[in-house]
CSV table of C-alpha atoms in Angstrom, one decimal:
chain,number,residue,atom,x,y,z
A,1,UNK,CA,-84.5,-73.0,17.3
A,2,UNK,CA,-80.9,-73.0,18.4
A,3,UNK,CA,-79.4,-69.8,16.6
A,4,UNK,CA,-76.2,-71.7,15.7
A,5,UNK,CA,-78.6,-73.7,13.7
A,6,UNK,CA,-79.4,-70.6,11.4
A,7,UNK,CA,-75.5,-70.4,9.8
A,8,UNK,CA,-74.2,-72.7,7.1
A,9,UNK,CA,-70.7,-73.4,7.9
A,10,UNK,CA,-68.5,-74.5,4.4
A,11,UNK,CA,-66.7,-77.7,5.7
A,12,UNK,CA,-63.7,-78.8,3.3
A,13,UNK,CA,-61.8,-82.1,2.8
A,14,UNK,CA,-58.6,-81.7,1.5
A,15,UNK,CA,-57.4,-85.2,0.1
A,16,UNK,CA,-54.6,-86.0,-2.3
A,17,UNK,CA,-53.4,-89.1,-4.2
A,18,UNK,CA,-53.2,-91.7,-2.2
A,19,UNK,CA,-55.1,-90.6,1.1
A,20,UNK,CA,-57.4,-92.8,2.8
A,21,UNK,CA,-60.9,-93.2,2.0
A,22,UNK,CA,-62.2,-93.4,5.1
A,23,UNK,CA,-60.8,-90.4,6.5
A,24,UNK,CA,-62.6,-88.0,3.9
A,25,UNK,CA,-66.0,-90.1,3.6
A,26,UNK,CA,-66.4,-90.9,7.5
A,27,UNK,CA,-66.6,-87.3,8.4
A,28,UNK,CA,-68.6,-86.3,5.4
A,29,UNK,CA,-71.2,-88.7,6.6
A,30,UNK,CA,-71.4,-86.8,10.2
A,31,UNK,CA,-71.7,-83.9,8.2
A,32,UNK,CA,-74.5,-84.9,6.0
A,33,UNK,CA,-76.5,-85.8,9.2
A,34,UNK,CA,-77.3,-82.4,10.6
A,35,UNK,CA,-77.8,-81.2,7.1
A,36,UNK,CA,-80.8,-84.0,6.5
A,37,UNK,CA,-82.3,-83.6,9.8
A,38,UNK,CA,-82.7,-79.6,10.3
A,39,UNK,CA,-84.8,-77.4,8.1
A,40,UNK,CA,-83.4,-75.5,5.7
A,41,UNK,CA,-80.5,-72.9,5.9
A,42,UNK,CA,-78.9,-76.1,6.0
A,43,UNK,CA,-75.9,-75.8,8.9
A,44,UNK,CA,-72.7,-77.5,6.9
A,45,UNK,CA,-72.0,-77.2,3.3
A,46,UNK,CA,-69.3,-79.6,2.1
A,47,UNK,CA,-66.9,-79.2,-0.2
A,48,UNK,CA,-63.9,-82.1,-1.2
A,49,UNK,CA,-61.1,-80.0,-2.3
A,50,UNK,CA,-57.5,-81.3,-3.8
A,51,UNK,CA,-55.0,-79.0,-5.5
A,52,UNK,CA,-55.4,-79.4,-9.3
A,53,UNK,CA,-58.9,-81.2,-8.7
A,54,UNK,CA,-61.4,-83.8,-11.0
A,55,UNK,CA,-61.0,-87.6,-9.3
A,56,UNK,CA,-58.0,-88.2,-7.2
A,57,UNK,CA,-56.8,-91.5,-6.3
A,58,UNK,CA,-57.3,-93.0,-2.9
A,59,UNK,CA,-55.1,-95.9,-1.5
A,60,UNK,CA,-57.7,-98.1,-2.1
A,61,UNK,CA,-57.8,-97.9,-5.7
A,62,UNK,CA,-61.1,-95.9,-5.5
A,63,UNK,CA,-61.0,-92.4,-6.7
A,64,UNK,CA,-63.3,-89.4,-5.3
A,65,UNK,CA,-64.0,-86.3,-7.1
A,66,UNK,CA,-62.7,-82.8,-5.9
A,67,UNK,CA,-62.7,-79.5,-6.3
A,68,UNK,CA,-59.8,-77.4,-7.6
A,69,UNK,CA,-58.4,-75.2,-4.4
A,70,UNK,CA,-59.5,-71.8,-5.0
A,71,UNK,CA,-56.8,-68.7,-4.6
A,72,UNK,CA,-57.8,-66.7,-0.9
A,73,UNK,CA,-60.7,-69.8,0.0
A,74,UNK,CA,-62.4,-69.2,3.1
A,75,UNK,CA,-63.6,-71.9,5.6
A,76,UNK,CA,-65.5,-72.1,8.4
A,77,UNK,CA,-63.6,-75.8,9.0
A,78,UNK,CA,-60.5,-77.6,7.1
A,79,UNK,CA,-60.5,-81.2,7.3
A,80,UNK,CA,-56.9,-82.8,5.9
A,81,UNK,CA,-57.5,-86.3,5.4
A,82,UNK,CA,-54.6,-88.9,6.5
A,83,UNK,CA,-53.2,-92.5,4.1
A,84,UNK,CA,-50.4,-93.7,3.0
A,85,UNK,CA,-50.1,-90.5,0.4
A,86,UNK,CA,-49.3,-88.5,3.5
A,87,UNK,CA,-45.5,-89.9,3.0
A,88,UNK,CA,-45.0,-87.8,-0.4
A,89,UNK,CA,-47.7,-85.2,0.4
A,90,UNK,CA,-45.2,-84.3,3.4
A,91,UNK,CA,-42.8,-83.1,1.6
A,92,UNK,CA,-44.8,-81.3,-1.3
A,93,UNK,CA,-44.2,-77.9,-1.3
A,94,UNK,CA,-47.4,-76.3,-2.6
A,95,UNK,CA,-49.5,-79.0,-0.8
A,96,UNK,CA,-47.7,-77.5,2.8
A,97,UNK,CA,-47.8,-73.9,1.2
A,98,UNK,CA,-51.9,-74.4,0.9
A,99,UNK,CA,-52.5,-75.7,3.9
A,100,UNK,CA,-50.8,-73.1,5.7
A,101,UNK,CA,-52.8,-70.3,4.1
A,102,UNK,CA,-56.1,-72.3,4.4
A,103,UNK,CA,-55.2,-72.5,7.8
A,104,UNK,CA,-55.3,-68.7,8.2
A,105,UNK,CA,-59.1,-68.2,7.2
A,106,UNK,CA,-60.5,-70.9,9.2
A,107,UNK,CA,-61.7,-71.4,12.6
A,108,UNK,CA,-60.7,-74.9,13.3
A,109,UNK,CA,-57.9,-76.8,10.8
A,110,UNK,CA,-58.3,-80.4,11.6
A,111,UNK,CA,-56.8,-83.6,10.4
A,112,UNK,CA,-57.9,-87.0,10.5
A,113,UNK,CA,-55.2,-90.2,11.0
A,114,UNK,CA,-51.6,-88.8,9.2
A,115,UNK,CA,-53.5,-86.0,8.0
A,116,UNK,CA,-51.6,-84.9,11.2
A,117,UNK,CA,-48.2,-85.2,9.6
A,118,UNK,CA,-49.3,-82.2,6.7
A,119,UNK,CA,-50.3,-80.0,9.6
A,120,UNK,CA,-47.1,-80.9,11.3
A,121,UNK,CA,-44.9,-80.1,8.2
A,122,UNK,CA,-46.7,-77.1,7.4
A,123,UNK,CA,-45.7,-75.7,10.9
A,124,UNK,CA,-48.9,-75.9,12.5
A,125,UNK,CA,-48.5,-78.1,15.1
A,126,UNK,CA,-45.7,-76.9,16.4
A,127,UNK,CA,-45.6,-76.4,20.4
A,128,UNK,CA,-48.9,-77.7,20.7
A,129,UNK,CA,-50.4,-81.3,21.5
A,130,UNK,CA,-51.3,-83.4,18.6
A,131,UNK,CA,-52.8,-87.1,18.1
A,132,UNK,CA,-52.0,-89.5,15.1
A,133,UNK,CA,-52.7,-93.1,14.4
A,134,UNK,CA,-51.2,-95.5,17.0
A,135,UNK,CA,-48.6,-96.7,15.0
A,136,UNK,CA,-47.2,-93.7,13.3
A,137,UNK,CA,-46.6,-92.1,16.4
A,138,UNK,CA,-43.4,-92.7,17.0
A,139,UNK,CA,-42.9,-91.3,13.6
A,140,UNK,CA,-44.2,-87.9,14.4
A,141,UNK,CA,-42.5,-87.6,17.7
A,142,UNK,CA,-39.2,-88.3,15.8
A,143,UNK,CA,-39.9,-86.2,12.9
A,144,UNK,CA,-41.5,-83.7,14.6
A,145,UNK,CA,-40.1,-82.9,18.7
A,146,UNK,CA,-41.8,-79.3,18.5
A,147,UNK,CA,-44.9,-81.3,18.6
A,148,UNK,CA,-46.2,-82.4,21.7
A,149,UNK,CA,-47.4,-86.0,20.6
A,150,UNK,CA,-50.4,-87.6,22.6
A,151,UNK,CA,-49.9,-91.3,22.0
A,152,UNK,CA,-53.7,-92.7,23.2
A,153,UNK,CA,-56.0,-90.1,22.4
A,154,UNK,CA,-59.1,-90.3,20.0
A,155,UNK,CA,-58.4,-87.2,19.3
A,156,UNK,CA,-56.6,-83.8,20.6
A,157,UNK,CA,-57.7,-80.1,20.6
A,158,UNK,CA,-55.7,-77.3,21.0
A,159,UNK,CA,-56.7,-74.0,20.2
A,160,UNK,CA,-58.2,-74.0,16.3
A,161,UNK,CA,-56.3,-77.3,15.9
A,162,UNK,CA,-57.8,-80.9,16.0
A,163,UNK,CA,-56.0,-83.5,15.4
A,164,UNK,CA,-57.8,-87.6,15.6
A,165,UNK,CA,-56.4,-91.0,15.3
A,166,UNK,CA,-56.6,-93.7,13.1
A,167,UNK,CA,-59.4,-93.7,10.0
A,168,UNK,CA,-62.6,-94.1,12.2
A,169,UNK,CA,-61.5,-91.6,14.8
A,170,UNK,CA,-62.3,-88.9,11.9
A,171,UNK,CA,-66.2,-89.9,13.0
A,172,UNK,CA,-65.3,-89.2,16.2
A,173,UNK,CA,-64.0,-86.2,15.6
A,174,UNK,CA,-66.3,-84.8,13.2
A,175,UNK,CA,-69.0,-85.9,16.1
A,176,UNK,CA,-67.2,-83.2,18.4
A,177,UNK,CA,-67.3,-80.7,16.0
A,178,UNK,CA,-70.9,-81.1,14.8
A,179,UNK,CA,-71.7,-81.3,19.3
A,180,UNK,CA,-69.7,-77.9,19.8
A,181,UNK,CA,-71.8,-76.1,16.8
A,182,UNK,CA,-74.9,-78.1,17.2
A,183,UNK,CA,-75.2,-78.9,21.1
A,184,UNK,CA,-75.1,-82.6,22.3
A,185,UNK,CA,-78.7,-83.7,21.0
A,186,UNK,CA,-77.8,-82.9,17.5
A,187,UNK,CA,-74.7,-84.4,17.6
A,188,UNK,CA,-76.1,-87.8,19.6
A,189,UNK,CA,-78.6,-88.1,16.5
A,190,UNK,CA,-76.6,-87.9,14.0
A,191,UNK,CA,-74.6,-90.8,16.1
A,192,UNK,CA,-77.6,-92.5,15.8
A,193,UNK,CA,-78.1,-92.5,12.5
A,194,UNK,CA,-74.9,-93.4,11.6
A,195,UNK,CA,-75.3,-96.5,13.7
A,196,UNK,CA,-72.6,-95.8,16.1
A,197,UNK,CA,-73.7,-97.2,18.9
A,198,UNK,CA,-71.3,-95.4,21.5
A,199,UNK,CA,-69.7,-91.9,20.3
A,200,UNK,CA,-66.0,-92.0,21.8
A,201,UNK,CA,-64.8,-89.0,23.2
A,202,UNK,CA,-61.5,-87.4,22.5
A,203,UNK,CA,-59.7,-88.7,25.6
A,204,UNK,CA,-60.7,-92.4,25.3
A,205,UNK,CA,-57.6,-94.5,25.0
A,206,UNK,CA,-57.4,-95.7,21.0
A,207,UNK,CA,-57.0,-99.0,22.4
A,208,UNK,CA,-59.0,-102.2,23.4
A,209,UNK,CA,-57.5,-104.4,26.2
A,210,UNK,CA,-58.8,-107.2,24.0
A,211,UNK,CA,-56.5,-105.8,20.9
A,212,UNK,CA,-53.7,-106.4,23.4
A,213,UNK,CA,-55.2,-110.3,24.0
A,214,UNK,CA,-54.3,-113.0,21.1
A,215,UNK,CA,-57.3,-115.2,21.4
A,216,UNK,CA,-56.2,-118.4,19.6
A,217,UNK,CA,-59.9,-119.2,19.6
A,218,UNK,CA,-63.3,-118.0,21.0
A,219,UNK,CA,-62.5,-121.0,24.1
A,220,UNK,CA,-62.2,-117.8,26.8
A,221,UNK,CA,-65.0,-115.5,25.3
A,222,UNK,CA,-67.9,-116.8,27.9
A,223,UNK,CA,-65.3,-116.8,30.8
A,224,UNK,CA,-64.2,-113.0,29.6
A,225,UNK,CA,-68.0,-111.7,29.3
A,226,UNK,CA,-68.2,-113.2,32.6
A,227,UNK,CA,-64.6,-111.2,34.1
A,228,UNK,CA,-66.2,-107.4,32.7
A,229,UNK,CA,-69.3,-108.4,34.3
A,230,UNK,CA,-67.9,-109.1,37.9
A,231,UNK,CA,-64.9,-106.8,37.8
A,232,UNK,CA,-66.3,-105.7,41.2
A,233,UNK,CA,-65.6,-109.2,42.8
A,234,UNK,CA,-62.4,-110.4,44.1
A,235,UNK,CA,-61.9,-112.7,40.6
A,236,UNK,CA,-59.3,-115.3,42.5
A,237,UNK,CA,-57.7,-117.6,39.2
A,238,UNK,CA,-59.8,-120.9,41.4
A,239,UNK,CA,-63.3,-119.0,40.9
A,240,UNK,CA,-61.9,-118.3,37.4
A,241,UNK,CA,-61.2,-121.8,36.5
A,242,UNK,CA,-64.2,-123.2,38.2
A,243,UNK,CA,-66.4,-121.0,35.8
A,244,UNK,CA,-63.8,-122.2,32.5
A,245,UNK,CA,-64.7,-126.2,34.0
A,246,UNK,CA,-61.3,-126.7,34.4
A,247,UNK,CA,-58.8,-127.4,37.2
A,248,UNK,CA,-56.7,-124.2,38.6
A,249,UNK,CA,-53.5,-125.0,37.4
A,250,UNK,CA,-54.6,-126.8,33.7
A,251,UNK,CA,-56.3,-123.6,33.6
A,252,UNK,CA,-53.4,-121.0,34.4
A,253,UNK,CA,-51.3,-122.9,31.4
A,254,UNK,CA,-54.1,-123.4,29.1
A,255,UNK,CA,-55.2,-119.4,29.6
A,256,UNK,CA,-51.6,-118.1,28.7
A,257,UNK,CA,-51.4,-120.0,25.9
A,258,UNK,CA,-54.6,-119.1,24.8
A,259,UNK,CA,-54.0,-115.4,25.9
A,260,UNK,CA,-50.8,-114.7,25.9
A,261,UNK,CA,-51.0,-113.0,29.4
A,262,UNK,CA,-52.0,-114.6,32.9
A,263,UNK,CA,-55.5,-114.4,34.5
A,264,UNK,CA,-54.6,-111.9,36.7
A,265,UNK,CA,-52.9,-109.6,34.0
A,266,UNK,CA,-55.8,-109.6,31.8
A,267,UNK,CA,-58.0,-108.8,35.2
A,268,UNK,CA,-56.1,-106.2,35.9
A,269,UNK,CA,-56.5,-104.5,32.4
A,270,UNK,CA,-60.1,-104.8,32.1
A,271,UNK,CA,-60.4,-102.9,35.4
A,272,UNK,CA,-57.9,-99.9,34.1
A,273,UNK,CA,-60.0,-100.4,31.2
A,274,UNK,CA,-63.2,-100.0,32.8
A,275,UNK,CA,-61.9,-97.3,35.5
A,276,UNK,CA,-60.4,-94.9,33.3
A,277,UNK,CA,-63.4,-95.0,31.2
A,278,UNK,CA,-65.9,-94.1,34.3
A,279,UNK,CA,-63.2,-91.5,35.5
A,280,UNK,CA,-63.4,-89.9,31.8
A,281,UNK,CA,-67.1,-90.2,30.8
A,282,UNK,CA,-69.0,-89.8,34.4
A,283,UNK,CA,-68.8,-87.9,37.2
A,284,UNK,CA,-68.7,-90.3,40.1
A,285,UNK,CA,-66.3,-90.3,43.0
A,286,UNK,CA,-63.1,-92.4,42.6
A,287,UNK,CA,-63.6,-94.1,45.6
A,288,UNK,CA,-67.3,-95.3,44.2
A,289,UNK,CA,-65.0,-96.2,40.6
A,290,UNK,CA,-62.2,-98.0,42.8
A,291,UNK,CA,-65.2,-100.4,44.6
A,292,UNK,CA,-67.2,-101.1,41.4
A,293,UNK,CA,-64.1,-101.8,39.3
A,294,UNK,CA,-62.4,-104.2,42.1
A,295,UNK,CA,-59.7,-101.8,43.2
A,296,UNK,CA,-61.5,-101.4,46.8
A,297,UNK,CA,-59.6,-98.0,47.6
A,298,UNK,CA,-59.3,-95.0,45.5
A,299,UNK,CA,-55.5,-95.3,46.4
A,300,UNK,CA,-55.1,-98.3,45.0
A,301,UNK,CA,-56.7,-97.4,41.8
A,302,UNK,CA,-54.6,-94.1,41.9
A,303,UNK,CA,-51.3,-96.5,41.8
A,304,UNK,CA,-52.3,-98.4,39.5
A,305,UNK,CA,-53.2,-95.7,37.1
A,306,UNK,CA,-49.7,-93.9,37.6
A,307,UNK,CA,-48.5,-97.1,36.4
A,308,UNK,CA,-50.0,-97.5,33.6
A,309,UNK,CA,-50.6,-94.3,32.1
A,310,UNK,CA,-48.6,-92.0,34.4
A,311,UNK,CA,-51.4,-89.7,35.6
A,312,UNK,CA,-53.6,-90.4,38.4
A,313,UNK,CA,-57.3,-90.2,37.7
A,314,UNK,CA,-58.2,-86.8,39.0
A,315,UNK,CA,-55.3,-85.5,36.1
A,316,UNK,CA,-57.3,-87.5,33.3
A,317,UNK,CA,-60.5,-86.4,34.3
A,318,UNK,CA,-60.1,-82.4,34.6
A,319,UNK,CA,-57.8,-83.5,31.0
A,320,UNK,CA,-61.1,-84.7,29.4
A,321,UNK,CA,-63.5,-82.1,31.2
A,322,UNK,CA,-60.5,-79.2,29.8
């Protein structure tokens, strides 16, 4: 048996009024999987923890019991959970005061979504690189220059700090955590049974190309299936149209209306799209990437990357290896 397997690690949630449900209850869930599959000493136990404790009020209107925080409490992992209650939490003194000395007897202090913005007010975060939820970004970066603010990351380690993006990211995060105490196979299983069909690693963009795409209607789904499948082929806008059944030119108009982008804008994001995630997740040559993905040369694919993330491929893969 994996020795690691033999210590029970005390995993706590901070949450507050108004904090986000999902971002406490989705990494309690990755929690609870090791703990059903392993024989007993059981590897987490978890604790939800708030400062005066008894129920505290999510932004959903649905309240989850806590914990009072204990004076001198000892974790092996803090979790501080993210919402809209992040806004007044912020600025709470005693909330800032606690995290800081939690933050002291643990070996990883984590966030989940804004949770981030606690850590960053407490002092945490400062000089080191740190994720939030896409659209409060800006926020942080404003609020917060000492931090070094990684716009389109799942999630961000440095040091003892973790920090995820937006609501389900906690999974993702709390997957990485369980992986690095538990090894890989644990950590796949409890993916598993959690029905998440691909686990997302911490330098996975938090965005879909298709979140970028306004589809006025499913009338492009087929032809798009089609464009991920073939993203090795030239993909001319005439072989395009052919495969919509409609005429080059009808289709060009119709497919920016649709879309909001041209056929050859969208083509070229579901290749970064596909690219990056090969150059993060495998270990084959870039030149083997740039032909599968339609770039042809890895120097092309190297350009095109610079311009739309401003790193070249080799830079985001040693990043996700590091």
């Amino acid at each position: 048996m994996n020795s690691a397997i033999l210590t029970t690690r005390d995993i706590g949630v901070l949450i507050f009024e108004g904090f986000q449900l999902l971002d406490a209850a989705g990494p309690i869930a990755v929690f609870e999987m090791p703990v059903r599959g392993l024989n007993p000493p059981p590897p987490y136990r978890l604790t939800v923890y708030s400062l005066k404790g008894g129920p505290v009020r999510s932004s959903s209107g649905v309240s989850m019991y806590s914990e009072s925080l204990p004076t001198g409490l000892t974790l092996d992992t803090l979790i501080v959970s993210g919402g809209e209650g992040t806004r007044s939490a912020m600025h709470d003194d005693s909330m800032l005061s606690a995290i800081r000395d939690m933050s002291l007897r643990t070996r990883r202090t984590t966030s989940v979504c804004s949770g981030a913005f606690l850590l960053a007010a407490a002092g945490l975060l400062d000089g080191r690189k740190a994720t939030t939820h896409w659209r409060r970004c800006p926020d942080m970066t404003r609020n917060f220059p000492a931090v070094k603010v990684e716009q389109d990351r799942i999630f961000v380690r440095d040091g003892k700090f973790w920090t995820s993006a937006g609501i389900s990211a906690g999974i993702d995060l709390a997957l990485a955590l369980v992986e690095e105490d538990l090894g890989e196979d644990v950590a796949r299983e409890s993916a598993r049974e959690l029905v998440v069909h691909q686990r997302r690693h911490g330098g996975q963009s938090q965005f879909s190309v298709m979140q970028d795409v306004k589809l006025a209607s499913g009338r492009f789904d087929t032809l798009i299936d089609w464009l991920r499948a073939n993203l090795g082929s030239e993909l001319k806008v005439e072989q395009m149209a052919e495969h919509a059944g409609m005429s080059p030119r009808n289709f060009a108009r119709v497919f920016r209306t649709e879309t909001g982008t041209t056929p050859a804008r969208l083509v070229e994001k579901l290749r970064l799209e596909a690219a990056r995630e090969r150059v993060e997740m495998t270990g084959i040559s870039l030149q083997k990437i740039a032909q599968q993905t339609g770039f042809g040369e890895a120097e092309r694919m190297r350009v095109s990357f610079m311009r739309a993330y401003g790193q070249p491929p080799m830079v985001l893969r040693r990043h996700r290896r590091g």
